[in-house]
Amino acid sequence: MKKSIILFIALLGLASVAYAADSQIWGEMRIQNILGYGQEESWKLGPLFTMLQHKYFAWIFLGVLIGVPAAFFIHYKIIGPKVFPHSEKKYYAFSLYNRIIHQVAAVSFLVIIPTGFIIVFGDFFGGGTFVRMAKNLHGIFTIPFTIVVIPMALMWLKEALFNMDDVKWFMILGGYLSKEKKPILAGKFNAGQKMWYWVAILGGITMILSGAMMYFLDFKMEMLHNLAGMSQIDLLRAAAILHNVMGFIVLALFITHVYMSMFAIKGAVHSIITGYIEEEELKILHSTWYKKLKDQGKF
Amino acid sequence: MDYARMKFYCDESRCIECDGCSVACAEAHELPVGISRRKVVTINEGIPGKEMSTSIACMHCTDAPCEQVCPVDCFYIREDGIVLHDKEKCIGCGYCLYACPFGAPQFPRDGAFGAKGAMDKCTMCAGGPLETNSEKERHLYGQNRIAEGKVPVCAAMCSTKALLVGDAESVSNVYRARVMARGGKGSNSPYGWDKAYKNQ
Ligand code: HEM
Ligand code: SF4
Ligand code: SF4
């Protein structure tokens, strides 16, 4: 918690430095940019960004937006959801703290992702006030996500480390390709959830940092320039490319996460709202964890 | 009607770094503080024989990269090659700046959150998509001198005539004449033209 607040304050501090210092983009550095633009020895990030944004980014986003839900729709029709009785015993798995942190992240994502889309397809929405508002919301809802991302990373870190169960889980894709209810090896989180954990945390932080760079635009961070060996404008180009590419991944797994919790496992979403998971659901989908809890006499 | 292609050219051997062009531009268009559509930069400062100054603004590129990346498609390119954009459509995302070889697009901060406002750049004194010479056009984009048959203010003000603007052929002729007069030394196309106009 503290760390993320400090990070946030540091970013704000960075903004004030940005306005005070000499421009990193429109000052003397401008000549370097012009001379280096697209040259053999340069990073060629300008032409690269132009080509990717002009020809590919929007189409890939559209592909993910349609393709991933389409695959799940077929899955839902052919294999169908896993339904577990909701009257059986329940296990209290998520504390109030867990749930609040998760809900803040969830609400942030529910704003960040649709608004991100509105920006990507800004011409479809006609630009102007509406898309500008989406852009502002996209930035504003990054703040709550920034505050909870570190606490969320810490509270689930232990459960999200990969182990041998995960290899087996991946080999049968978590049993989601069959209708059978056979116990599946998995701890508190299965391999799919772990994958989402890492994408949401590491990918999320990448999105925050690359987004912040685009937001502040003209800041000066000697350390970052030296580390990356890039001029400010090239850093921004790299940030824009990264934000889009990481965006595809975050988006694809976000849709998956929503599908799994809302549709594929009927009612699983209740566990993060109330904190209780159905015993049946544990027994089948998280059998390693279930065994452990049983040994501890929790059931 | 066949339109001539408008181009900018700044002669580094004539530019004396007086900043006249950028001041004239800022005054003529009443630009907010912190925005300079045109800027004079000096490179290799203090190195004898290598020091030079030049004036940079949007070059109004052929196949303008800014136009290619804009997510709201707010750019439009006139038949004379001048690259303009619609500020009421622009969302201030910054993409055009990342694409631009000349660092031309700039972003005044606006609103309560200090987010990037609508992009601002040189219009070659050709205003914007609003009604020509209307109050609103002047407010958002500055003067529309082209519509009045006047030369863009920066080039008009340049005391050494380092900064030129005009149809491609006339500018190229002046450039060639000057290179010849200097004994034929120097590159065969003006600085930046390879990127801006692909040597066309
Ligand atoms: C964890 C997820 C994300 C975070 C934290 C995040 C954060 C940000 C931030 C802070 C900005 C700068 C906003 C500004 O300049 O005012 C930004 C820009 C942008 N984001 Fe995201 N973003 C995320 C996900 C996405 C996704 C999934 C998409 C696409 C669907 C997306 C598309 C964009 C675009 C196109 C921009 C550039 C336009 C702009 O600067 O406003 N973002 N993002
Ligand atoms: S100089 Fe930059 S802003 Fe001007 S037309 Fe070329 S790419 Fe666009
Ligand atoms: S800042 Fe404005 S003009 Fe530039 S790419 Fe974004 S929406 Fe288009």
Coordinates of N, CA, C and O and ligand atoms in Angstrom, one line a residue, chain B residues 70-72 74-75 85 90-96 107 119, ligand 3:
Chain B
C70 N -3.3 9.0 -36.5 CA -4.3 9.7 -35.7 C -5.5 8.7 -35.4 O -6.1 8.3 -36.4
P71 N -5.8 8.4 -34.1 CA -6.9 7.4 -33.9 C -8.3 8.0 -34.2 O -9.2 7.3 -34.4
V72 N -8.4 9.4 -34.2 CA -9.7 9.9 -34.5 C -9.7 10.5 -35.9 O -10.7 11.1 -36.3
C74 N -8.4 13.0 -37.5 CA -8.8 14.4 -37.6 C -7.9 15.3 -38.5 O -8.2 16.4 -38.7
F75 N -7.0 14.6 -39.2 CA -6.1 15.4 -40.2 C -6.8 15.4 -41.5 O -7.6 14.5 -41.9
H85 N -5.4 20.0 -39.2 CA -6.2 19.1 -38.4 C -7.3 19.8 -37.7 O -7.3 21.0 -37.6
C90 N -9.8 16.4 -32.3 CA -8.5 15.9 -31.7 C -8.7 15.6 -30.2 O -9.4 16.4 -29.5
I91 N -8.2 14.5 -29.7 CA -8.3 14.2 -28.3 C -7.0 14.4 -27.5 O -6.9 14.1 -26.3
G92 N -6.0 14.8 -28.2 CA -4.7 15.1 -27.5 C -4.1 13.8 -27.0 O -3.6 13.7 -25.9
C93 N -4.0 12.8 -27.9 CA -3.4 11.5 -27.4 C -1.9 11.6 -27.6 O -1.2 10.8 -27.0
G94 N -1.3 12.4 -28.5 CA 0.1 12.5 -28.6 C 0.7 11.6 -29.7 O 1.9 11.7 -30.0
Y95 N -0.2 10.8 -30.3 CA 0.4 9.8 -31.3 C 1.0 10.5 -32.5 O 2.0 10.1 -33.0
C96 N 0.5 11.7 -32.9 CA 1.0 12.4 -34.1 C 2.5 12.8 -33.7 O 3.3 12.8 -34.6
F107 N 1.4 20.2 -27.2 CA 0.2 20.0 -26.5 C 0.1 20.9 -25.3 O 0.7 20.7 -24.2
M119 N -4.0 19.1 -29.9 CA -2.7 19.3 -30.5 C -2.7 20.6 -31.2 O -3.6 21.1 -31.8
Ligands
SF4_3 S1 -3.1 14.3 -30.6 FE1 -4.9 14.8 -31.8 S2 -4.2 15.1 -33.9 FE2 -2.6 14.0 -32.8 S3 -3.0 11.8 -33.2 FE3 -4.0 12.3 -31.3 S4 -6.1 12.9 -31.8 FE4 -4.9 13.0 -33.7

